[in-house]
PDB file of C-alpha atoms in Angstrom:
ATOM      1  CA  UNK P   6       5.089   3.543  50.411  1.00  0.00           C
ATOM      2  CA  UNK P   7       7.798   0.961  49.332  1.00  0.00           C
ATOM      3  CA  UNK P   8       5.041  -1.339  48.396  1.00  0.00           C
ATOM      4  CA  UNK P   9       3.262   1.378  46.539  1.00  0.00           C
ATOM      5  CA  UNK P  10       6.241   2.376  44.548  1.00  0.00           C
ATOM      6  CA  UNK P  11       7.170  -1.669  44.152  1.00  0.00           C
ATOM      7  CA  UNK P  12       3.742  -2.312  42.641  1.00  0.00           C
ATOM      8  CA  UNK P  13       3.959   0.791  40.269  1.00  0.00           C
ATOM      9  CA  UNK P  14       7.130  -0.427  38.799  1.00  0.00           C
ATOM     10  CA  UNK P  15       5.631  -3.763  38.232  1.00  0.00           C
ATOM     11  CA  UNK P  16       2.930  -2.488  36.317  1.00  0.00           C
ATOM     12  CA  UNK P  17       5.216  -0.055  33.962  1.00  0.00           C
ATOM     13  CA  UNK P  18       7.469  -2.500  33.001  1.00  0.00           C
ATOM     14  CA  UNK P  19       4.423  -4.925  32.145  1.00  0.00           C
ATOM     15  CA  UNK P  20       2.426  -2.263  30.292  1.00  0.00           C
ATOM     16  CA  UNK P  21       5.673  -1.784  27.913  1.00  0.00           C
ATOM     17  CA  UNK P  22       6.525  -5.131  27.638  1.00  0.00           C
ATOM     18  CA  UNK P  23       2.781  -6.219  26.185  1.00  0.00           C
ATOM     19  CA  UNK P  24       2.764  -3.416  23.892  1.00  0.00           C
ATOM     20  CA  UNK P  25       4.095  -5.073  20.675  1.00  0.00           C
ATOM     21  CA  UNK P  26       6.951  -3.355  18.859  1.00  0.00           C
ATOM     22  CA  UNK P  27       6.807  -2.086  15.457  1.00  0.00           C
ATOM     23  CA  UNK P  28       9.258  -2.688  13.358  1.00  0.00           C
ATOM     24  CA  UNK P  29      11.329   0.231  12.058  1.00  0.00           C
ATOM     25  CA  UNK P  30      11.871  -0.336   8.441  1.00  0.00           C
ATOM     26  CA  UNK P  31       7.338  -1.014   8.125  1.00  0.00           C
ATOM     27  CA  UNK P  32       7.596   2.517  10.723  1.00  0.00           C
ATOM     28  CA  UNK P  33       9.681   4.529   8.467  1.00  0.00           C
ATOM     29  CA  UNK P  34       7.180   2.760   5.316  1.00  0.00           C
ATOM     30  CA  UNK P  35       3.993   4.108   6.694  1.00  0.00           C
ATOM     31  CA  UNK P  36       5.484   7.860   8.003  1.00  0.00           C
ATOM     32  CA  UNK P  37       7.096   8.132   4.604  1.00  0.00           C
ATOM     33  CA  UNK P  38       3.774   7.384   3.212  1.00  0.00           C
ATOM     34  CA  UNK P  39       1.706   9.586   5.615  1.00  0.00           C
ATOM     35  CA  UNK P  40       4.530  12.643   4.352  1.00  0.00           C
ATOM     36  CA  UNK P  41       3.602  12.011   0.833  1.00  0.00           C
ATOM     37  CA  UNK P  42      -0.112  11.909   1.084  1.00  0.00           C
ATOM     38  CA  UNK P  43       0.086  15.401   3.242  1.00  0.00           C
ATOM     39  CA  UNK P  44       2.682  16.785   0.733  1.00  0.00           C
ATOM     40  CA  UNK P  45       0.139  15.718  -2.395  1.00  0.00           C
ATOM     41  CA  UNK P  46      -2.544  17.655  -0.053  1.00  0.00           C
ATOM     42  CA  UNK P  47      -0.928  20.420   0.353  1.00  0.00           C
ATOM     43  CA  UNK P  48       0.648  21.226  -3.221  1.00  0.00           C
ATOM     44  CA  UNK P  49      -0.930  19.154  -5.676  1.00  0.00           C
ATOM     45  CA  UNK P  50      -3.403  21.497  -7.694  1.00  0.00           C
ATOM     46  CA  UNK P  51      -5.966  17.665  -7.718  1.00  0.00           C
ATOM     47  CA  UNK P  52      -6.074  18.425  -3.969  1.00  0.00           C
ATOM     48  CA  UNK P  53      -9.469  19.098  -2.583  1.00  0.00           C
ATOM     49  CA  UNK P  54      -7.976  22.103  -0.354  1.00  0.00           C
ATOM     50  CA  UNK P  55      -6.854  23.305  -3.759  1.00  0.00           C
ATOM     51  CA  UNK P  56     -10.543  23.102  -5.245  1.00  0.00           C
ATOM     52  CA  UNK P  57     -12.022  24.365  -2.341  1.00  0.00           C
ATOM     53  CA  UNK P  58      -9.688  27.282  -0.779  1.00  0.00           C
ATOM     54  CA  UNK P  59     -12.540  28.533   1.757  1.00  0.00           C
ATOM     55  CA  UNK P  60     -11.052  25.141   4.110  1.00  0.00           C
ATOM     56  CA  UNK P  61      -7.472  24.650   5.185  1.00  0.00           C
ATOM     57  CA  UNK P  62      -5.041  22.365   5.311  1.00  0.00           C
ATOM     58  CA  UNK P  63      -3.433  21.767   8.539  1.00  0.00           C
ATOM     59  CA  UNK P  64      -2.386  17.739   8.488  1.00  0.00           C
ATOM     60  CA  UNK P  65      -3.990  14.788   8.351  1.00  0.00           C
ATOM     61  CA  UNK P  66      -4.542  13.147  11.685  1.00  0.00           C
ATOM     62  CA  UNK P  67      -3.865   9.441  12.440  1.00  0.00           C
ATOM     63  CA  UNK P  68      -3.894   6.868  14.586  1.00  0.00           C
ATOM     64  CA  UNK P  69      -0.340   5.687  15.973  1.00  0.00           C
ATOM     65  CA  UNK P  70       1.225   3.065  13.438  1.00  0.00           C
ATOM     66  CA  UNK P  71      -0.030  -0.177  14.636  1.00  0.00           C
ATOM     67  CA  UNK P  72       1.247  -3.560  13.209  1.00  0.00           C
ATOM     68  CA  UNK P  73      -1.421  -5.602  14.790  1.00  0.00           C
ATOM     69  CA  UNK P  74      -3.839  -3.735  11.713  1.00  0.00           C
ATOM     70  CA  UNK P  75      -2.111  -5.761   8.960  1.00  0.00           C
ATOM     71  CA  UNK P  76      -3.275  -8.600   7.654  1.00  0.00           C
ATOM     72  CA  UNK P  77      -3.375 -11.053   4.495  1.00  0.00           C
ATOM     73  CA  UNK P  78      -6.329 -12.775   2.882  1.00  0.00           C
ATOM     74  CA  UNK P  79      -6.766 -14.527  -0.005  1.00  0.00           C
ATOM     75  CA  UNK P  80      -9.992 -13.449  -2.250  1.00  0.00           C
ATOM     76  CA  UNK P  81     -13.260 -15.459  -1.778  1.00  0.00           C
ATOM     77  CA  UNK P  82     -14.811 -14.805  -4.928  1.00  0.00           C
ATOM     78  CA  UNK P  83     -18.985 -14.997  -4.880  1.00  0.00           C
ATOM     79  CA  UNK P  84     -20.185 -17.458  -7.355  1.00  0.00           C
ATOM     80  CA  UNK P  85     -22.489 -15.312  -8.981  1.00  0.00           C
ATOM     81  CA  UNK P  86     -20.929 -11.684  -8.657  1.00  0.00           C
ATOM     82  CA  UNK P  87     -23.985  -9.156  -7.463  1.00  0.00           C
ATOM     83  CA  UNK P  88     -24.435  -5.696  -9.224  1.00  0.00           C
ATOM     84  CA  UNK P  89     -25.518  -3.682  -5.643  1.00  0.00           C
ATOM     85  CA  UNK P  90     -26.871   0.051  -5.653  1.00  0.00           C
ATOM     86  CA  UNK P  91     -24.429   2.249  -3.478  1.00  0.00           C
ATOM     87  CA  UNK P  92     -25.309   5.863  -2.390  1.00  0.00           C
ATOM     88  CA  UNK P  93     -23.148   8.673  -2.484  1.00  0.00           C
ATOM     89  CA  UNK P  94     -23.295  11.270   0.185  1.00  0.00           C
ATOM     90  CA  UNK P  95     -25.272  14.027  -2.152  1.00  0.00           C
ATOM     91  CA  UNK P  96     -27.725  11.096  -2.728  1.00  0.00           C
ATOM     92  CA  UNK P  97     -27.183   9.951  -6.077  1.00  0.00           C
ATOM     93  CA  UNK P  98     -27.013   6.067  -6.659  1.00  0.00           C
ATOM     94  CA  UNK P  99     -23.439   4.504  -7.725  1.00  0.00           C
ATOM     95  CA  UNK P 100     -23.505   0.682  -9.086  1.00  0.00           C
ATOM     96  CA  UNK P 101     -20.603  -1.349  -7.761  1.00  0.00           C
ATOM     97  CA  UNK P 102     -19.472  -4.800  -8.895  1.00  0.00           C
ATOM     98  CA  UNK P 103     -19.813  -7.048  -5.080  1.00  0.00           C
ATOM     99  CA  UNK P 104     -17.101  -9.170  -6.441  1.00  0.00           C
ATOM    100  CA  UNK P 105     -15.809 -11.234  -3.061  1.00  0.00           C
ATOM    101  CA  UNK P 106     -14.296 -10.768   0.378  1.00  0.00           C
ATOM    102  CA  UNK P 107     -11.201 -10.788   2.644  1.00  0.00           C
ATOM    103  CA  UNK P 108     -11.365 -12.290   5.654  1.00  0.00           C
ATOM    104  CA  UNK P 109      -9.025 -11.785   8.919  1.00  0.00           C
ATOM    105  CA  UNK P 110      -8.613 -12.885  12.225  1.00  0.00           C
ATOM    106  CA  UNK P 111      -8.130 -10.107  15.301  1.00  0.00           C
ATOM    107  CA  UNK P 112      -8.035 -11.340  18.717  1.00  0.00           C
ATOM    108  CA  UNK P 113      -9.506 -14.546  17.967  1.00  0.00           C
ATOM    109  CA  UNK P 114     -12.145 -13.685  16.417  1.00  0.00           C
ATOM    110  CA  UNK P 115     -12.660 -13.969  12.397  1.00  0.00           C
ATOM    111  CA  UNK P 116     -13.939 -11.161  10.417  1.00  0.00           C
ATOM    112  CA  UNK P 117     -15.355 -10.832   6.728  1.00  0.00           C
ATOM    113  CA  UNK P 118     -15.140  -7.586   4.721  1.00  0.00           C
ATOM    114  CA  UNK P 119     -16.693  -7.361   1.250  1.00  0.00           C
ATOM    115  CA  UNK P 120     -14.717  -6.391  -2.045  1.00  0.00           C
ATOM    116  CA  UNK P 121     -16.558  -4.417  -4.766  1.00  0.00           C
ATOM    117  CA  UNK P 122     -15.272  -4.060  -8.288  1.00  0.00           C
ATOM    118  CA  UNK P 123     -16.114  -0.888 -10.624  1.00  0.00           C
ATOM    119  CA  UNK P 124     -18.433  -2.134 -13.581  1.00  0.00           C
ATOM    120  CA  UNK P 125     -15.789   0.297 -15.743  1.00  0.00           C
ATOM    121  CA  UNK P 126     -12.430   1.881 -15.450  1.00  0.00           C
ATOM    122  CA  UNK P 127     -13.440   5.480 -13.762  1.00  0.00           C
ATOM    123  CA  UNK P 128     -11.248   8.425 -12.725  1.00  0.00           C
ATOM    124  CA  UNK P 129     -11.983   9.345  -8.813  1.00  0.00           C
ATOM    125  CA  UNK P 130     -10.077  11.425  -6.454  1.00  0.00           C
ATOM    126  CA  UNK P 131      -7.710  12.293  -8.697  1.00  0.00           C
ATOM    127  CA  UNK P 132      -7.005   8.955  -9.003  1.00  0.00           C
ATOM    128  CA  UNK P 133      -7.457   6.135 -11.925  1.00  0.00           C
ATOM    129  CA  UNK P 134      -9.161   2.928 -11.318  1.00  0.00           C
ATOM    130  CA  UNK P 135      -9.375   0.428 -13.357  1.00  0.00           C
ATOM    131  CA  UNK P 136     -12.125  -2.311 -13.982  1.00  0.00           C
ATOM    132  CA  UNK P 137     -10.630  -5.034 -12.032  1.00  0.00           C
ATOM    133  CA  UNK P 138      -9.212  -2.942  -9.708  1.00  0.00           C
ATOM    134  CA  UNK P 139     -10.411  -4.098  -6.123  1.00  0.00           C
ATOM    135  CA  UNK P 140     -12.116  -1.861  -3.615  1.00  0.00           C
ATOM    136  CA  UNK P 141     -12.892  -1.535   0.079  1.00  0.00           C
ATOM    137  CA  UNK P 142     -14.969   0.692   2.338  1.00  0.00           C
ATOM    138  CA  UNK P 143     -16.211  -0.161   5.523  1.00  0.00           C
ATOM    139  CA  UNK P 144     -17.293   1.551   8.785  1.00  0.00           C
ATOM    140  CA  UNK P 145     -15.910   0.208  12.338  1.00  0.00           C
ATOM    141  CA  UNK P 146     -16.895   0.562  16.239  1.00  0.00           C
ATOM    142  CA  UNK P 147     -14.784   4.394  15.414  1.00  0.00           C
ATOM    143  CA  UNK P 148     -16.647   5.803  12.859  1.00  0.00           C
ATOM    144  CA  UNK P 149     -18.101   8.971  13.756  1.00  0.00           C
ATOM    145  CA  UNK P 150     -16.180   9.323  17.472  1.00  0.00           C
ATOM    146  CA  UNK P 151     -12.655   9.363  15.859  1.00  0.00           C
ATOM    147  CA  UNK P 152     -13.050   8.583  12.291  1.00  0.00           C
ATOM    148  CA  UNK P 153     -15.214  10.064   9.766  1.00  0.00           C
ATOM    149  CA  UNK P 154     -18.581   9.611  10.182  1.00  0.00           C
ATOM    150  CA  UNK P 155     -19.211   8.043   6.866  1.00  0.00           C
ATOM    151  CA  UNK P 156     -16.492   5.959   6.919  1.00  0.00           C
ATOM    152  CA  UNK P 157     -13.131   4.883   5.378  1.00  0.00           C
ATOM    153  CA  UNK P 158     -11.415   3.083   2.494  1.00  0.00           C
ATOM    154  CA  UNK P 159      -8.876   0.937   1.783  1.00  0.00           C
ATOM    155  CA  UNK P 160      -7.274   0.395  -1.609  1.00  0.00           C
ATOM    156  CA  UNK P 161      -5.740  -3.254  -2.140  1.00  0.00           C
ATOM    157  CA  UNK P 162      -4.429  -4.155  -5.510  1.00  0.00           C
ATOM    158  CA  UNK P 163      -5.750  -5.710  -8.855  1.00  0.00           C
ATOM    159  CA  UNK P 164      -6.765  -8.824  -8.772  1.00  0.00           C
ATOM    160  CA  UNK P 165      -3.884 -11.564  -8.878  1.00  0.00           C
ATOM    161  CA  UNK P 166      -5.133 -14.317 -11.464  1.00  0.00           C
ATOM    162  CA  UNK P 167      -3.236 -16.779  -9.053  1.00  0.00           C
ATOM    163  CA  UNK P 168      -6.179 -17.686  -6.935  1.00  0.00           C
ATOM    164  CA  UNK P 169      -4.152 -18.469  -4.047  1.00  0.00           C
ATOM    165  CA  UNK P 170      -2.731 -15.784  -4.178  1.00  0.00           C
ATOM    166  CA  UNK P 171      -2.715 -13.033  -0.636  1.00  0.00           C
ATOM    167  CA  UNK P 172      -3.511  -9.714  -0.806  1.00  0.00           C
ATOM    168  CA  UNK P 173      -2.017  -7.608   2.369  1.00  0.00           C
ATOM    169  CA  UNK P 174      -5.487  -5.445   3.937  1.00  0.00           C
ATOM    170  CA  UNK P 175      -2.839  -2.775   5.956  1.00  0.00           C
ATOM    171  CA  UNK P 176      -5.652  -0.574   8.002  1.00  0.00           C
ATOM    172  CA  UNK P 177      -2.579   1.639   8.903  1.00  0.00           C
ATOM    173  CA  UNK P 178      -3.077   2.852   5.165  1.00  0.00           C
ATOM    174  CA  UNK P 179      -6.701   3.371   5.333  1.00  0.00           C
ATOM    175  CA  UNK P 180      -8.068   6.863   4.396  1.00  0.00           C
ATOM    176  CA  UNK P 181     -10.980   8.950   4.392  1.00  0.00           C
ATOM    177  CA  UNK P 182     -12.842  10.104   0.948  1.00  0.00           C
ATOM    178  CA  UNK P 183     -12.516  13.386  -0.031  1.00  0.00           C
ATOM    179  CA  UNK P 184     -15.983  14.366   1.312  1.00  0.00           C
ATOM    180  CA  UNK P 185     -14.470  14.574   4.791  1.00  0.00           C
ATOM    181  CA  UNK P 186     -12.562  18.093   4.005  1.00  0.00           C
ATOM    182  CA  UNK P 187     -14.952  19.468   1.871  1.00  0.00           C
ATOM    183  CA  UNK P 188     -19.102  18.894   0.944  1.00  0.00           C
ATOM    184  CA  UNK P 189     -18.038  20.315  -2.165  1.00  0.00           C
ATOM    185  CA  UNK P 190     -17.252  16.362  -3.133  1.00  0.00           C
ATOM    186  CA  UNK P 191     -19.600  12.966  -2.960  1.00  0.00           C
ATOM    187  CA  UNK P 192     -18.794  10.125  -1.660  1.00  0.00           C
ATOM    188  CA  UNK P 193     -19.535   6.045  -1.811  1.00  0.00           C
ATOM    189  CA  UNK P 194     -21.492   5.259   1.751  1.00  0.00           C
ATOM    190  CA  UNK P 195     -19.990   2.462   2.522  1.00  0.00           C
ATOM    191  CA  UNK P 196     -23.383  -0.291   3.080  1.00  0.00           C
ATOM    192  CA  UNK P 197     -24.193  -2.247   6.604  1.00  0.00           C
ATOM    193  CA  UNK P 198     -23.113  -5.048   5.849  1.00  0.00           C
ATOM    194  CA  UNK P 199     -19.727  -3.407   5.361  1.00  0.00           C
ATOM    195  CA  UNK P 200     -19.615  -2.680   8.722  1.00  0.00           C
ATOM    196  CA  UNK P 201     -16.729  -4.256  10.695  1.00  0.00           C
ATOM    197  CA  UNK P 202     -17.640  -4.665  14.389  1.00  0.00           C
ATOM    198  CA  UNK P 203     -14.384  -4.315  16.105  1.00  0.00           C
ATOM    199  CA  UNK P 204     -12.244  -0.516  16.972  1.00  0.00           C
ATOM    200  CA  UNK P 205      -9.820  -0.575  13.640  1.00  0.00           C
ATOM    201  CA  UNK P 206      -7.715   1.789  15.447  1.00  0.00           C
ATOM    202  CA  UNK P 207      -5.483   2.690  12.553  1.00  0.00           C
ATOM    203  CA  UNK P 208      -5.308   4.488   9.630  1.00  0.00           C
ATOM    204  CA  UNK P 209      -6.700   8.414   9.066  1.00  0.00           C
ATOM    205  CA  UNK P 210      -8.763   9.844  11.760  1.00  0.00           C
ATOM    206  CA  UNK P 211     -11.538  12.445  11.445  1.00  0.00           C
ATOM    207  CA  UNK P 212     -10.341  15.529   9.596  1.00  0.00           C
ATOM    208  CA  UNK P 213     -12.733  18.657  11.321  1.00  0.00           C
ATOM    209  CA  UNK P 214     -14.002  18.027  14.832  1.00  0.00           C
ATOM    210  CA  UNK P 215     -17.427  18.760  15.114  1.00  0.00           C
TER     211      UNK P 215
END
């Protein structure tokens, strides 16, 4: 039984010594973010629980603030930019800008993510973006067990003219379109190759469990 409890402790105190610490001042960043985005939710008349009073708003759910989700990239730019087709959950067609990609290395291995620019400034969510502002959407090995089902965004920045220049991708910030609270909005589909194969587990989880 000594032994038993000997070997217990050993494996406590290794299990909280490999999880990596998070840094208070980047904690109290993303909660104080997470309270504003549930505050704008909840009051702001732009919210989709506001548009749509038949569903409620009880909190946004997330995944535990993890640092190991942050990264920086500097923009690989395509030579020839490609105007792509990108469906929206009701089925129309969208036309995006596929302007670049971010790439990022987790665990030793290197993934690529796309950027997409909007061909014009346009007004969406609530929110105004302008023409070079640069966009991400993706799907991961979550979507659809705990993240939405369509999949998730991630808003960077405008583009830097410095081309060295490194954006910060923060998956602790990424969010789900409005289409997951409500059908009354559509939503960009984010494409296959946008797919990330690893478990970004960070960010906004799945609003309604189904």
């Amino acid at each position: 039984m000594r032994a038993f409890k000997s070997l217990l402790l050993l494996v406590l105190l290794f299990a909280s010594c490999s999880k990596k610490s998070v840094d208070p001042q980047y904690l109290k960043e993303i909660e104080d973010y997470r309270k504003q985005i549930d505050s704008t939710f909840r009051y702001s008349p732009d919210s989709p629980f506001k548009r749509d009073t038949t569903v409620k708003f009880t909190g946004l759910k997330y995944f535990d603030v993890n640092p190991d989700f942050v990264f920086k990239s500097k923009l690989y730019k395509y030579a020839i930019p490609e105007t792509v087709v990108v469906s929206g959950t009701k089925g129309e067609k969208r036309t995006q800008i596929k302007y670049g990609y971010f790439q990022f290395t987790y665990k030793g291995k290197t993934h690529k993510i796309n950027v997409y620019k909007y061909p014009e400034s346009v007004i969406k969510d609530g929110k105004e973006y302008l023409r070079n502002y640069l966009a991400i959407w993706f799907r991961d090995l979550t979507t659809g067990d705990e993240t939405y089902e369509v999949g998730r965004y991630l808003d960077v920045e405008e583009e830097s003219p410095d081309p060295d220049f490194l954006y910060t991708l923060d998956f602790n910030k990424a969010y789900n379109p409005y289409c997951a609270y409500t059908p009354i909005y559509s939503c960009a589909i984010p494409r296959d190759e946008d797919f990330i194969n690893l478990r970004i587990e960070a960010g906004e989880k799945k609003y309604h469990n189904k």
